[in-house]
């Protein structure tokens, strides 16, 4: 079992790359953002409570996030690609304990480095297939055939409620205040690898592939 964390600001390409790693290596994307949106879409009481917080761009309570994460991780057998988690040092510590209890560890932490100036445009242009979830961008990563998903031929597309420009500014501020310090946390542990997220999607994916392949070739330590 391998656990890979993808870190980076909103719009850095975490979800895009997590889906590609999933396709290439067969690991499972564990996106706390997707888990939350799923909960909201279900109409549950919890979802109704979470909706306004996400819509306003705030971070959710650690306890709720950890519960959603733990439930999902239990279903993952080969490898997890953590996308959007952890976001705070408290969450990173909780993840460490959760994995340790299952004789696992964080294996790789990959930071997608993207200039601040480009993030709002990436988010403003984002839309995804309502059927299979493939992420597109009207400026940088459009559909090959207009109106049809490249992957599943679906014809319905959605935009996220928290991709509104004002909300995006708040999400970015919170990221730089609360999540960016995590980079130091993982760097001090010698776990952080950086990837230039300004390259086209395929270039970023190739660099990540190299990192994962190198990691898999290294002799692995046993976690007790
Ligand atoms: P979440 O869904 O995790 O959102 P996020 O972290 O803000 O990240 P995004 O999904 O916006 O961006 P991304 O990096 O995945 O980029 P993408 O691949 O889509 O969280 C949403 C909310 O849930 C949070 O605000 C919070 O409220 C809550 N939440 C979630 N986790 C939480 C936690 N742990 N604790 C507390 N609260 C939590 O790409 C963006 C666009 O760019 C796309 O259009 C894509 O096509 C395009 N693109 C991607 N790569 C490239 C490239 N290389 N070149 C050009 N375009 C590209």
CSV table of C-alpha atoms and ligand atoms in Angstrom, one decimal:
chain,number,residue,atom,x,y,z
A,1,UNK,CA,0.0,0.0,0.0
A,2,UNK,CA,1.4,3.4,-1.0
A,3,UNK,CA,0.1,6.8,0.2
A,4,UNK,CA,0.8,9.8,-2.0
A,5,UNK,CA,-0.1,13.3,-1.1
A,6,UNK,CA,-0.6,16.0,-3.8
A,7,UNK,CA,-0.3,19.5,-2.4
A,8,UNK,CA,-0.8,22.8,-4.1
A,9,UNK,CA,-3.1,25.8,-4.1
A,10,UNK,CA,-6.7,25.8,-5.5
A,11,UNK,CA,-6.4,25.4,-9.3
A,12,UNK,CA,-2.9,23.9,-9.2
A,13,UNK,CA,-4.0,20.7,-10.9
A,14,UNK,CA,-4.2,18.3,-8.0
A,15,UNK,CA,-7.5,16.7,-9.1
A,16,UNK,CA,-6.3,16.5,-12.8
A,17,UNK,CA,-3.1,14.8,-11.8
A,18,UNK,CA,-4.7,12.5,-9.2
A,19,UNK,CA,-7.0,11.1,-11.9
A,20,UNK,CA,-4.1,10.5,-14.2
A,21,UNK,CA,-2.1,8.7,-11.5
A,22,UNK,CA,-5.2,6.6,-10.8
A,23,UNK,CA,-5.4,5.6,-14.5
A,24,UNK,CA,-1.7,4.9,-14.8
A,25,UNK,CA,-0.9,3.1,-11.6
A,26,UNK,CA,-4.3,1.8,-10.4
A,27,UNK,CA,-4.1,3.7,-7.1
A,28,UNK,CA,-7.3,5.4,-5.8
A,29,UNK,CA,-7.9,9.1,-5.8
A,30,UNK,CA,-9.1,10.2,-2.4
A,31,UNK,CA,-10.3,13.8,-2.8
A,32,UNK,CA,-11.7,15.4,0.3
A,33,UNK,CA,-13.3,18.0,-1.9
A,34,UNK,CA,-15.1,15.3,-3.9
A,35,UNK,CA,-16.2,13.5,-0.7
A,36,UNK,CA,-17.7,16.7,0.6
A,37,UNK,CA,-19.4,17.5,-2.7
A,38,UNK,CA,-20.8,14.0,-2.8
A,39,UNK,CA,-22.1,14.4,0.7
A,40,UNK,CA,-23.7,17.8,-0.2
A,41,UNK,CA,-25.3,16.3,-3.4
A,42,UNK,CA,-26.8,13.4,-1.3
A,43,UNK,CA,-28.9,16.0,0.5
A,44,UNK,CA,-28.0,14.5,3.9
A,45,UNK,CA,-28.2,16.6,7.1
A,46,UNK,CA,-24.4,16.7,7.2
A,47,UNK,CA,-24.3,17.8,3.5
A,48,UNK,CA,-26.8,20.6,4.3
A,49,UNK,CA,-24.5,21.8,7.1
A,50,UNK,CA,-21.4,21.7,4.9
A,51,UNK,CA,-22.8,23.4,1.9
A,52,UNK,CA,-22.6,27.1,3.0
A,53,UNK,CA,-19.1,26.6,4.4
A,54,UNK,CA,-17.8,25.2,1.1
A,55,UNK,CA,-19.7,27.8,-0.9
A,56,UNK,CA,-18.0,30.6,1.0
A,57,UNK,CA,-14.5,29.1,0.5
A,58,UNK,CA,-13.9,28.2,4.2
A,59,UNK,CA,-12.2,25.1,5.6
A,60,UNK,CA,-14.3,22.5,7.2
A,61,UNK,CA,-13.9,21.3,10.8
A,62,UNK,CA,-11.1,18.7,11.1
A,63,UNK,CA,-13.4,16.2,12.9
A,64,UNK,CA,-15.8,16.0,10.0
A,65,UNK,CA,-13.1,15.8,7.4
A,66,UNK,CA,-11.2,13.1,9.3
A,67,UNK,CA,-14.4,11.0,9.5
A,68,UNK,CA,-15.1,11.3,5.8
A,69,UNK,CA,-11.4,10.5,5.0
A,70,UNK,CA,-11.2,7.5,7.3
A,71,UNK,CA,-14.4,5.9,5.8
A,72,UNK,CA,-13.0,6.3,2.3
A,73,UNK,CA,-9.4,5.1,3.2
A,74,UNK,CA,-10.9,1.9,4.6
A,75,UNK,CA,-12.0,1.0,1.1
A,76,UNK,CA,-8.6,1.6,-0.5
A,77,UNK,CA,-6.4,-1.5,-0.9
A,78,UNK,CA,-3.6,-0.7,-3.4
A,79,UNK,CA,-2.6,2.9,-2.9
A,80,UNK,CA,-4.2,6.2,-2.1
A,81,UNK,CA,-3.6,9.5,-3.8
A,82,UNK,CA,-4.6,12.1,-1.3
A,83,UNK,CA,-5.9,15.2,-3.1
A,84,UNK,CA,-6.9,18.2,-0.9
A,85,UNK,CA,-5.8,16.5,2.3
A,86,UNK,CA,-4.1,17.3,4.6
A,87,UNK,CA,-4.6,21.0,4.7
A,88,UNK,CA,-3.4,21.9,8.1
A,89,UNK,CA,-0.7,20.6,10.4
A,90,UNK,CA,-3.3,19.2,12.7
A,91,UNK,CA,-4.7,17.2,9.8
A,92,UNK,CA,-1.2,16.0,8.8
A,93,UNK,CA,-0.6,14.8,12.4
A,94,UNK,CA,-4.0,13.0,12.4
A,95,UNK,CA,-3.1,11.4,9.1
A,96,UNK,CA,0.2,10.2,10.4
A,97,UNK,CA,-1.5,8.5,13.4
A,98,UNK,CA,-4.3,7.0,11.2
A,99,UNK,CA,-1.8,5.4,8.8
A,100,UNK,CA,0.5,4.3,11.6
A,101,UNK,CA,-2.3,2.5,13.3
A,102,UNK,CA,-2.6,0.5,10.1
A,103,UNK,CA,1.2,0.0,9.7
A,104,UNK,CA,1.3,2.5,6.9
A,105,UNK,CA,3.0,5.8,6.3
A,106,UNK,CA,3.0,8.8,4.0
A,107,UNK,CA,5.3,7.6,1.2
A,108,UNK,CA,5.5,10.6,-1.2
A,109,UNK,CA,4.5,14.3,-1.0
A,110,UNK,CA,4.3,16.1,-4.3
A,111,UNK,CA,3.9,19.8,-4.5
A,112,UNK,CA,2.5,21.3,-7.7
A,113,UNK,CA,4.1,24.7,-8.0
A,114,UNK,CA,2.0,27.2,-9.9
A,115,UNK,CA,2.3,31.0,-10.1
A,116,UNK,CA,-0.4,32.8,-8.1
A,117,UNK,CA,-1.4,34.9,-11.1
A,118,UNK,CA,-2.5,31.9,-13.2
A,119,UNK,CA,-4.6,30.2,-10.5
A,120,UNK,CA,-7.8,32.4,-10.8
A,121,UNK,CA,-7.9,31.9,-14.6
A,122,UNK,CA,-7.5,28.1,-14.2
A,123,UNK,CA,-10.4,28.1,-11.8
A,124,UNK,CA,-12.6,30.4,-13.8
A,125,UNK,CA,-12.2,28.2,-16.9
A,126,UNK,CA,-12.8,24.9,-15.1
A,127,UNK,CA,-15.7,22.7,-15.9
A,128,UNK,CA,-16.1,18.9,-15.6
A,129,UNK,CA,-18.1,16.1,-17.1
A,130,UNK,CA,-21.3,15.5,-15.1
A,131,UNK,CA,-21.1,11.8,-15.9
A,132,UNK,CA,-17.4,10.7,-15.4
A,133,UNK,CA,-15.9,13.8,-13.6
A,134,UNK,CA,-13.1,14.4,-16.1
A,135,UNK,CA,-11.8,18.0,-15.5
A,136,UNK,CA,-11.5,20.4,-18.4
A,137,UNK,CA,-10.6,24.0,-18.9
A,138,UNK,CA,-12.0,26.4,-21.5
A,139,UNK,CA,-8.7,28.2,-21.8
A,140,UNK,CA,-6.0,25.6,-21.2
A,141,UNK,CA,-7.6,22.1,-21.6
A,142,UNK,CA,-10.7,22.2,-23.8
A,143,UNK,CA,-12.8,19.4,-25.1
A,144,UNK,CA,-11.5,17.8,-28.3
A,145,UNK,CA,-15.0,17.6,-29.7
A,146,UNK,CA,-17.1,20.5,-28.7
A,147,UNK,CA,-20.0,19.5,-26.4
A,148,UNK,CA,-18.7,15.9,-25.9
A,149,UNK,CA,-16.6,14.5,-23.1
A,150,UNK,CA,-13.3,13.0,-24.5
A,151,UNK,CA,-13.5,10.1,-22.1
A,152,UNK,CA,-17.2,9.0,-21.9
A,153,UNK,CA,-18.9,11.0,-24.7
A,154,UNK,CA,-21.1,12.6,-22.0
A,155,UNK,CA,-22.8,15.8,-23.0
A,156,UNK,CA,-23.6,17.4,-19.7
A,157,UNK,CA,-21.0,19.5,-17.9
A,158,UNK,CA,-20.9,21.2,-14.5
A,159,UNK,CA,-19.2,24.1,-12.8
A,160,UNK,CA,-18.5,24.3,-9.1
A,161,UNK,CA,-20.4,26.7,-6.9
A,162,UNK,CA,-17.2,27.7,-5.1
A,163,UNK,CA,-15.4,28.7,-8.3
A,164,UNK,CA,-17.0,32.2,-8.1
A,165,UNK,CA,-14.2,34.8,-8.4
A,166,UNK,CA,-14.7,36.3,-4.9
A,167,UNK,CA,-14.8,32.9,-3.3
A,168,UNK,CA,-11.6,31.9,-5.2
A,169,UNK,CA,-9.7,34.9,-3.6
A,170,UNK,CA,-10.8,33.7,-0.2
A,171,UNK,CA,-9.8,30.1,-1.0
A,172,UNK,CA,-6.4,31.2,-2.1
A,173,UNK,CA,-5.9,33.4,1.0
A,174,UNK,CA,-6.8,30.5,3.3
A,175,UNK,CA,-4.5,28.2,1.4
A,176,UNK,CA,-1.5,30.5,1.7
A,177,UNK,CA,-2.2,31.1,5.4
A,178,UNK,CA,-3.1,27.5,6.6
A,179,UNK,CA,-1.9,25.0,4.1
A,180,UNK,CA,1.3,26.4,2.6
A,181,UNK,CA,3.1,26.0,6.0
A,182,UNK,CA,2.6,22.2,5.5
A,183,UNK,CA,5.2,22.3,2.8
A,184,UNK,CA,7.9,23.0,5.5
A,185,UNK,CA,6.4,20.2,7.6
A,186,UNK,CA,7.0,17.7,4.9
A,187,UNK,CA,10.3,19.2,3.7
A,188,UNK,CA,11.7,18.8,7.3
A,189,UNK,CA,10.7,15.2,7.2
A,190,UNK,CA,12.6,14.8,3.9
A,191,UNK,CA,9.3,13.7,2.1
A,192,UNK,CA,8.7,16.7,-0.2
A,193,UNK,CA,9.2,16.6,-4.0
A,194,UNK,CA,8.4,19.6,-6.1
A,195,UNK,CA,7.0,19.6,-9.6
A,196,UNK,CA,6.6,22.5,-12.0
A,197,UNK,CA,2.9,22.7,-12.3
A,198,UNK,CA,3.1,25.5,-15.0
A,199,UNK,CA,3.9,22.9,-17.7
A,200,UNK,CA,1.1,21.4,-19.8
A,201,UNK,CA,-0.9,18.6,-18.1
A,202,UNK,CA,1.1,15.9,-19.8
A,203,UNK,CA,4.4,17.4,-18.8
A,204,UNK,CA,3.4,17.6,-15.2
A,205,UNK,CA,2.1,14.0,-15.3
A,206,UNK,CA,5.4,12.7,-16.8
A,207,UNK,CA,7.3,14.3,-13.9
A,208,UNK,CA,5.0,12.8,-11.3
A,209,UNK,CA,5.3,9.4,-13.0
A,210,UNK,CA,9.1,9.6,-12.7
A,211,UNK,CA,8.8,10.4,-9.0
A,212,UNK,CA,6.5,7.5,-8.3
A,213,UNK,CA,8.5,5.1,-10.4
A,214,UNK,CA,11.7,6.1,-8.6
A,215,UNK,CA,10.0,5.6,-5.2
A,216,UNK,CA,8.8,2.2,-6.2
A,217,UNK,CA,12.3,1.1,-7.2
A,218,UNK,CA,13.8,2.1,-3.8
A,219,UNK,CA,14.0,-0.7,-1.2
A,220,UNK,CA,11.1,-0.1,1.2
A,221,UNK,CA,11.3,0.2,4.9
A,222,UNK,CA,8.9,-1.9,7.0
A,223,UNK,CA,6.5,0.2,9.1
A,224,UNK,CA,5.6,-1.4,12.5
B,1,LIG,P1,-11.1,21.0,-3.2
B,1,LIG,O1,-12.1,20.3,-4.1
B,1,LIG,O2,-10.0,20.2,-2.6
B,1,LIG,O3,-10.5,22.3,-3.9
B,1,LIG,P2,-9.1,23.0,-3.9
B,1,LIG,O4,-8.1,22.5,-3.0
B,1,LIG,O5,-9.4,24.4,-3.8
B,1,LIG,O6,-8.5,22.6,-5.3
B,1,LIG,P3,-9.3,22.7,-6.7
B,1,LIG,O7,-10.1,21.4,-6.8
B,1,LIG,O8,-9.9,24.0,-6.9
B,1,LIG,O9,-8.0,22.6,-7.7
B,1,LIG,P4,-7.1,21.5,-8.2
B,1,LIG,O10,-5.7,21.7,-7.7
B,1,LIG,O11,-7.7,20.1,-7.9
B,1,LIG,O12,-7.1,21.8,-9.8
B,1,LIG,P5,-7.8,21.0,-11.0
B,1,LIG,O13,-7.1,19.8,-11.3
B,1,LIG,O14,-9.3,21.0,-10.8
B,1,LIG,O15,-11.8,21.6,-1.9
B,1,LIG,C1,-13.0,22.3,-2.1
B,1,LIG,C2,-13.5,22.8,-0.7
B,1,LIG,O16,-13.8,21.7,0.2
B,1,LIG,C3,-12.5,23.7,0.1
B,1,LIG,O17,-12.5,25.0,-0.3
B,1,LIG,C4,-13.0,23.4,1.5
B,1,LIG,O18,-14.1,24.2,1.8
B,1,LIG,C5,-13.4,22.0,1.5
B,1,LIG,N1,-12.3,21.0,1.9
B,1,LIG,C6,-11.7,20.1,1.0
B,1,LIG,N2,-10.7,19.4,1.7
B,1,LIG,C7,-10.7,20.0,2.9
B,1,LIG,C8,-9.8,19.7,4.1
B,1,LIG,N3,-8.9,18.7,4.0
B,1,LIG,N4,-10.0,20.4,5.2
B,1,LIG,C9,-11.0,21.4,5.3
B,1,LIG,N5,-11.8,21.7,4.2
B,1,LIG,C10,-11.7,21.0,3.1
B,1,LIG,O19,-7.4,22.1,-12.2
B,1,LIG,C11,-7.9,23.4,-12.2
B,1,LIG,C12,-8.2,23.8,-13.6
B,1,LIG,O20,-6.9,23.9,-14.3
B,1,LIG,C13,-8.9,22.8,-14.5
B,1,LIG,O21,-9.8,23.4,-15.3
B,1,LIG,C14,-7.9,22.0,-15.2
B,1,LIG,O22,-8.3,21.5,-16.5
B,1,LIG,C15,-6.8,23.1,-15.4
B,1,LIG,N6,-5.4,22.5,-15.4
B,1,LIG,C16,-5.0,21.6,-14.6
B,1,LIG,N7,-3.6,21.3,-14.8
B,1,LIG,C17,-3.3,22.2,-15.8
B,1,LIG,C18,-2.1,22.5,-16.4
B,1,LIG,N8,-0.9,21.8,-16.1
B,1,LIG,N9,-2.0,23.5,-17.4
B,1,LIG,C19,-3.2,24.2,-17.7
B,1,LIG,N10,-4.4,23.9,-17.1
B,1,LIG,C20,-4.4,23.0,-16.1
